Coordinates of C-alpha atoms in Angstrom, one line a residue:
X1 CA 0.0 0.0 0.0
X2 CA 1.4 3.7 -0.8
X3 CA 0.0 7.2 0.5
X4 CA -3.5 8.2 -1.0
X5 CA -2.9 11.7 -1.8
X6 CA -4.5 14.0 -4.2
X7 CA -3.3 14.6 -7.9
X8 CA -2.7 18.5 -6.9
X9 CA -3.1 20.9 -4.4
X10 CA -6.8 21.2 -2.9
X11 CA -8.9 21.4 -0.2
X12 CA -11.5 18.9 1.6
X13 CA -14.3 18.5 -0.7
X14 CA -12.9 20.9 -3.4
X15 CA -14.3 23.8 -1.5
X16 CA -12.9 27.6 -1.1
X17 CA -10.9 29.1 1.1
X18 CA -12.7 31.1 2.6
X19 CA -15.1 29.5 4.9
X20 CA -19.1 31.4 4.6
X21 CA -19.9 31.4 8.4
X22 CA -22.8 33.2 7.9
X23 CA -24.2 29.9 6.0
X24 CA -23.8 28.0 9.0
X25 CA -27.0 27.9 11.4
X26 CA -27.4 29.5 14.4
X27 CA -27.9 26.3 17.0
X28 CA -25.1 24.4 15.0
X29 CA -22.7 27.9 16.2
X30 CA -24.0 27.7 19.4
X31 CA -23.1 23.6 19.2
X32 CA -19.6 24.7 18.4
X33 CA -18.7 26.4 21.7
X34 CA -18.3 23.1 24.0
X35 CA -15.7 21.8 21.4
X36 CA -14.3 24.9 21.1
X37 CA -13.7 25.2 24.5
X38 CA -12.2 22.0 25.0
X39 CA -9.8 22.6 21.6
X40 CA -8.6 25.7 23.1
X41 CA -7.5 23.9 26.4
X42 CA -6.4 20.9 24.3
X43 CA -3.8 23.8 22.1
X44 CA -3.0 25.7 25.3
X45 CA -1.4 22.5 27.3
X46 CA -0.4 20.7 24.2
X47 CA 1.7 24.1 23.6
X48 CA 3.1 25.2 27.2
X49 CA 4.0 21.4 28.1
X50 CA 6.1 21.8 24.2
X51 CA 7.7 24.7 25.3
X52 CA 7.9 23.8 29.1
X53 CA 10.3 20.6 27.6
X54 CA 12.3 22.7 25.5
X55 CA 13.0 25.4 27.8
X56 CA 13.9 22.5 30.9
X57 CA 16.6 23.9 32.5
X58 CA 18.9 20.6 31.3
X59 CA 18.9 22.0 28.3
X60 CA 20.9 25.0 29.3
X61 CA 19.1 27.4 27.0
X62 CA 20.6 31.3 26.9
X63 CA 17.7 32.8 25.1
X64 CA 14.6 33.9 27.8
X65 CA 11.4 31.6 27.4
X66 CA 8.4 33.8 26.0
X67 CA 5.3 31.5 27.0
X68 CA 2.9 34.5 27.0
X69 CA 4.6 35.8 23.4
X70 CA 4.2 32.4 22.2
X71 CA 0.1 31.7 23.6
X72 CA -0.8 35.3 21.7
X73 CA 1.5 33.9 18.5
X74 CA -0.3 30.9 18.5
X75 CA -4.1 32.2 19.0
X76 CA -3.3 34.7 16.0
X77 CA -2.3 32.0 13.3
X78 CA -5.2 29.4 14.5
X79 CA -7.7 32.7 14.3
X80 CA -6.3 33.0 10.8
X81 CA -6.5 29.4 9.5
X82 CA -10.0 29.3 11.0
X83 CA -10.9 32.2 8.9
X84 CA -9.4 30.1 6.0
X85 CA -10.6 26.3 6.9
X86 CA -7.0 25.3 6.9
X87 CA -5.5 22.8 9.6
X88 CA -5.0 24.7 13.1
X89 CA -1.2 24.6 14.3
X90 CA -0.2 23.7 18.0
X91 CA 2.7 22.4 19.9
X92 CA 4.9 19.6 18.3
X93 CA 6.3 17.9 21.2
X94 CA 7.9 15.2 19.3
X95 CA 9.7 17.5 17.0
X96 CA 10.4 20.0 19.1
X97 CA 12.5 17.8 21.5
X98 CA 14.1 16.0 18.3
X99 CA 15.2 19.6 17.1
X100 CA 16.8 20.5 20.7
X101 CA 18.5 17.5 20.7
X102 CA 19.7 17.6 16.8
X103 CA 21.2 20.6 18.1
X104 CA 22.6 19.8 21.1
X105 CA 26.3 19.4 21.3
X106 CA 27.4 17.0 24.7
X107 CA 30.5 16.7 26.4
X108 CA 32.4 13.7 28.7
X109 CA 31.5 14.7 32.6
X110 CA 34.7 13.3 34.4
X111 CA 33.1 13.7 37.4
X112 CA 30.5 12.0 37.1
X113 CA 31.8 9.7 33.7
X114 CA 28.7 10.5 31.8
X115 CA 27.4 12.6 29.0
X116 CA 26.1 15.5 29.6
X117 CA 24.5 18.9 27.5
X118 CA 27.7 21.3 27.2
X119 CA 25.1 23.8 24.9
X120 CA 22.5 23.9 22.4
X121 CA 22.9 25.9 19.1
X122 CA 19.8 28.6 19.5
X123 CA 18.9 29.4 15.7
X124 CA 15.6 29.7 13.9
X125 CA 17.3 28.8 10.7
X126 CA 16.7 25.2 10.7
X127 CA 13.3 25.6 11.9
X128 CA 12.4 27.9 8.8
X129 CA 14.5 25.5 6.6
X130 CA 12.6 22.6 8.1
X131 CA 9.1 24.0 7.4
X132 CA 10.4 25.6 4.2
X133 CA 11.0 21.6 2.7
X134 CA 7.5 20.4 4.1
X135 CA 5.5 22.8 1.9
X136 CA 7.9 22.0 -0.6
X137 CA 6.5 18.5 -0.4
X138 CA 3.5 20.1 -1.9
X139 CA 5.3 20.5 -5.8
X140 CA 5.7 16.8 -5.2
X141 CA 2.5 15.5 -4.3
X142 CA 2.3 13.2 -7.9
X143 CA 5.2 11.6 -6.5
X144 CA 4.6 11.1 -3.2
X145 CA 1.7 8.4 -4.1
X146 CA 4.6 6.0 -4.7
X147 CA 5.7 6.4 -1.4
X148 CA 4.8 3.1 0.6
X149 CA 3.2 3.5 4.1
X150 CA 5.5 1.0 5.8
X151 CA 8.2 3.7 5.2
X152 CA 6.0 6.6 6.1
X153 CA 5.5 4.4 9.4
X154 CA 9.2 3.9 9.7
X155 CA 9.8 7.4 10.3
X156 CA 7.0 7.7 13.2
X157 CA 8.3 4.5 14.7
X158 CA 12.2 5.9 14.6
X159 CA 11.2 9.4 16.4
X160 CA 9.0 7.4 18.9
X161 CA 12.5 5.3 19.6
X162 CA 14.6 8.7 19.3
X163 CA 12.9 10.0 22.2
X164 CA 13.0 7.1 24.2
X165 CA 16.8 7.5 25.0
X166 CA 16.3 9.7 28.3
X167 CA 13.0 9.5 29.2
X168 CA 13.2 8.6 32.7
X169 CA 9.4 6.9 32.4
X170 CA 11.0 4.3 30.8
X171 CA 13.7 4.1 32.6
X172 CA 12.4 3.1 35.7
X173 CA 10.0 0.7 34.3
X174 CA 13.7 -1.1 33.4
X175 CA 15.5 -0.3 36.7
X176 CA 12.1 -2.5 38.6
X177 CA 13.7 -5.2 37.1
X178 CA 18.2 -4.4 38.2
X179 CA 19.6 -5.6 40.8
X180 CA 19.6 -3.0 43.6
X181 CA 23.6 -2.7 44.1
X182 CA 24.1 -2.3 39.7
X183 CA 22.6 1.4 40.4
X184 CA 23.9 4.7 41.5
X185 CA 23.4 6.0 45.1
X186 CA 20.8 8.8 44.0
X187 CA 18.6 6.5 41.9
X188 CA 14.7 6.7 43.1
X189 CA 14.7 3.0 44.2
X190 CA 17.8 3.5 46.4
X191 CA 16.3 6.6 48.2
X192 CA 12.3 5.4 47.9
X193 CA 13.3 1.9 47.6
X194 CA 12.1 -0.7 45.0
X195 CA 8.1 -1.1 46.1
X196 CA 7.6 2.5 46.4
X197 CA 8.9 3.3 43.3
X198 CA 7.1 0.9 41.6
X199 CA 3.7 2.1 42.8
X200 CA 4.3 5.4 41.1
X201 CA 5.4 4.1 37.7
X202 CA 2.6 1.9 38.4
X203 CA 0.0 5.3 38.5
X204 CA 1.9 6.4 35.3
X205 CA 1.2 3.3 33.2
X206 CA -2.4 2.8 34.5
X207 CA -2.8 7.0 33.6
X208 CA -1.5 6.2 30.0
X209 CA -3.3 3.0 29.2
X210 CA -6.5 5.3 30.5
X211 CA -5.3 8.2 27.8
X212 CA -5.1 5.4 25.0
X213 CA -8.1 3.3 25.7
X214 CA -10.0 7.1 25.9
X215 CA -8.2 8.3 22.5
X216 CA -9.3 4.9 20.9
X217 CA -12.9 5.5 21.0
X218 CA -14.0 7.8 18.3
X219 CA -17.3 8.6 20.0
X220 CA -15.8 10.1 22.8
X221 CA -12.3 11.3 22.2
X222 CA -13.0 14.8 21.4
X223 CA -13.4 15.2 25.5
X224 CA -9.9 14.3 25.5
X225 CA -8.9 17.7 26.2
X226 CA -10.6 17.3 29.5
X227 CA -8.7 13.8 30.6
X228 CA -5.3 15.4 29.9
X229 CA -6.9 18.2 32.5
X230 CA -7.5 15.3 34.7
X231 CA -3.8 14.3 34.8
X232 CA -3.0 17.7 36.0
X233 CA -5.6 17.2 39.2
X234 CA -4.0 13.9 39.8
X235 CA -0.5 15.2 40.1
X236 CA -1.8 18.0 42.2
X237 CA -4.3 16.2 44.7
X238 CA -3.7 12.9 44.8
X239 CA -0.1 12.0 44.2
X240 CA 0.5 14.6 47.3
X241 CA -1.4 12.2 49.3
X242 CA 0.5 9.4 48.5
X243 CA 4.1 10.7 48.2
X244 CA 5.7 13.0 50.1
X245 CA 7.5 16.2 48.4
X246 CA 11.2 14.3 49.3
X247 CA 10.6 11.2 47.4
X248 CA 8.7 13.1 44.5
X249 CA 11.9 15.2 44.1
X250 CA 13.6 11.9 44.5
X251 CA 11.6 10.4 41.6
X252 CA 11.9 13.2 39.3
X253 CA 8.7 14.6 39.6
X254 CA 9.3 17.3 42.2
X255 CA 6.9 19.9 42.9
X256 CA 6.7 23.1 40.8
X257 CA 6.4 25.3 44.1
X258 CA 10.0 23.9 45.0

């Protein structure tokens, strides 16, 4: 099987550009509001938990995060596309953290004998280059219908693996299973111990499989806005409860406030 796209450049039903609200009724504007609501909360986490990852202070950023810039930025260009019917734009997590580390440049810690982030290269070059080659893609959509899906599925599959490398999630799902005395004095299951930790990588995986199993059913997943919300009211009411602020900070989850 190869990419079903269209012969040349269009949109959805061969329609126009600009979008006739005044043809729409009334009750079906007044419909709109409760997914509109839940869209804008979906674009306003989806872009400050984007931004909040590339400006972690790991990283070792020089340039000033503008979150407040970026929200008003971002509200502008999906008002605009609205106005035209075209795809909104929000917060590409994936890529984003792919671009920091593509421009990341490590260094040999003697200290502590690992790698570690000596700077990133801060440029929007490669950002407008980037974008610049997608809508390139557009003088080659003939072309592109010879493209097989496997390989179009190969690139999703090697940027999910690219950002595995680091992500401490997955991490400790392997430590459950190392011997205590193979890791390093400050790792969770040392301070917490193995059971503890455990319980809280448990809460994570249960929270995902809840996202996908909620994501997976069509009929409901445009509240999924709202379950991301829950996530937020679990870290900030419940895990409390259950952890104290030591072994969150400990785990690698410590509280904001700190």
């Amino acid at each position: 099987p190869t990419l079903v796209v269209p012969q040349h450049f269009q949109l959805a039903g061969g329609r126009k550009f600009l979008v006739d609200f005044l043809k729409v009724p009334i009750r079906q504007r007044w419909l709109c509001v409760f997914p509109a609501v839940l869209l804008t909360s979906l674009f306003f986490m989806d872009q400050n938990i984007s931004a909040r990852v590339v400006n972690k202070e790991e990283n070792k950023l020089q340039k000033g995060e503008a979150y407040n810039i970026d929200m008003v930025a971002l509200g502008i260009i999906t008002g605009v596309l609205s106005i035209f019917g075209l795809p909104w734009m929000c917060g590409a997590t994936v890529q984003s953290m792919n671009h920091v580390r593509a421009m990341t440049t490590l260094k040999f810690n003697n200290e502590t004998q690992e790698m570690e982030i000596d700077h990133v290269t801060e440029t929007r070059t490669t950002g407008f280059v980037t974008h610049a080659l997608l809508g390139g893609t557009l003088f080659l959509l003939p072309l592109l219908t010879y493209l097989p899906i496997p390989v179009v599925s190969g690139v999703f599959l090697f940027l999910g693996r690219k950002l595995m490398s680091g992500n401490t999630f997955l991490q400790r799902i392997l430590d459950a299973f190392s011997e205590k005395s193979r890791l390093p004095a400050n790792h969770p299951i040392q301070v917490l111990g193995r059971k503890r930790m455990n319980i809280f990588t448990g809460i994570q995986i249960a929270c995902l499989a809840g996202l996908w199993a909620f994501k997976q059913n069509s009929k409901i997943s445009i509240f999924f806005p709202s379950v991301i919300g829950m996530l937020m009211v679990i870290r900030s009411f419940i895990l409390p409860k259950i952890f104290t602020k030591e072994e969150l900070v400990a785990i690698g989850d410590p509280d904001p406030l700190l």
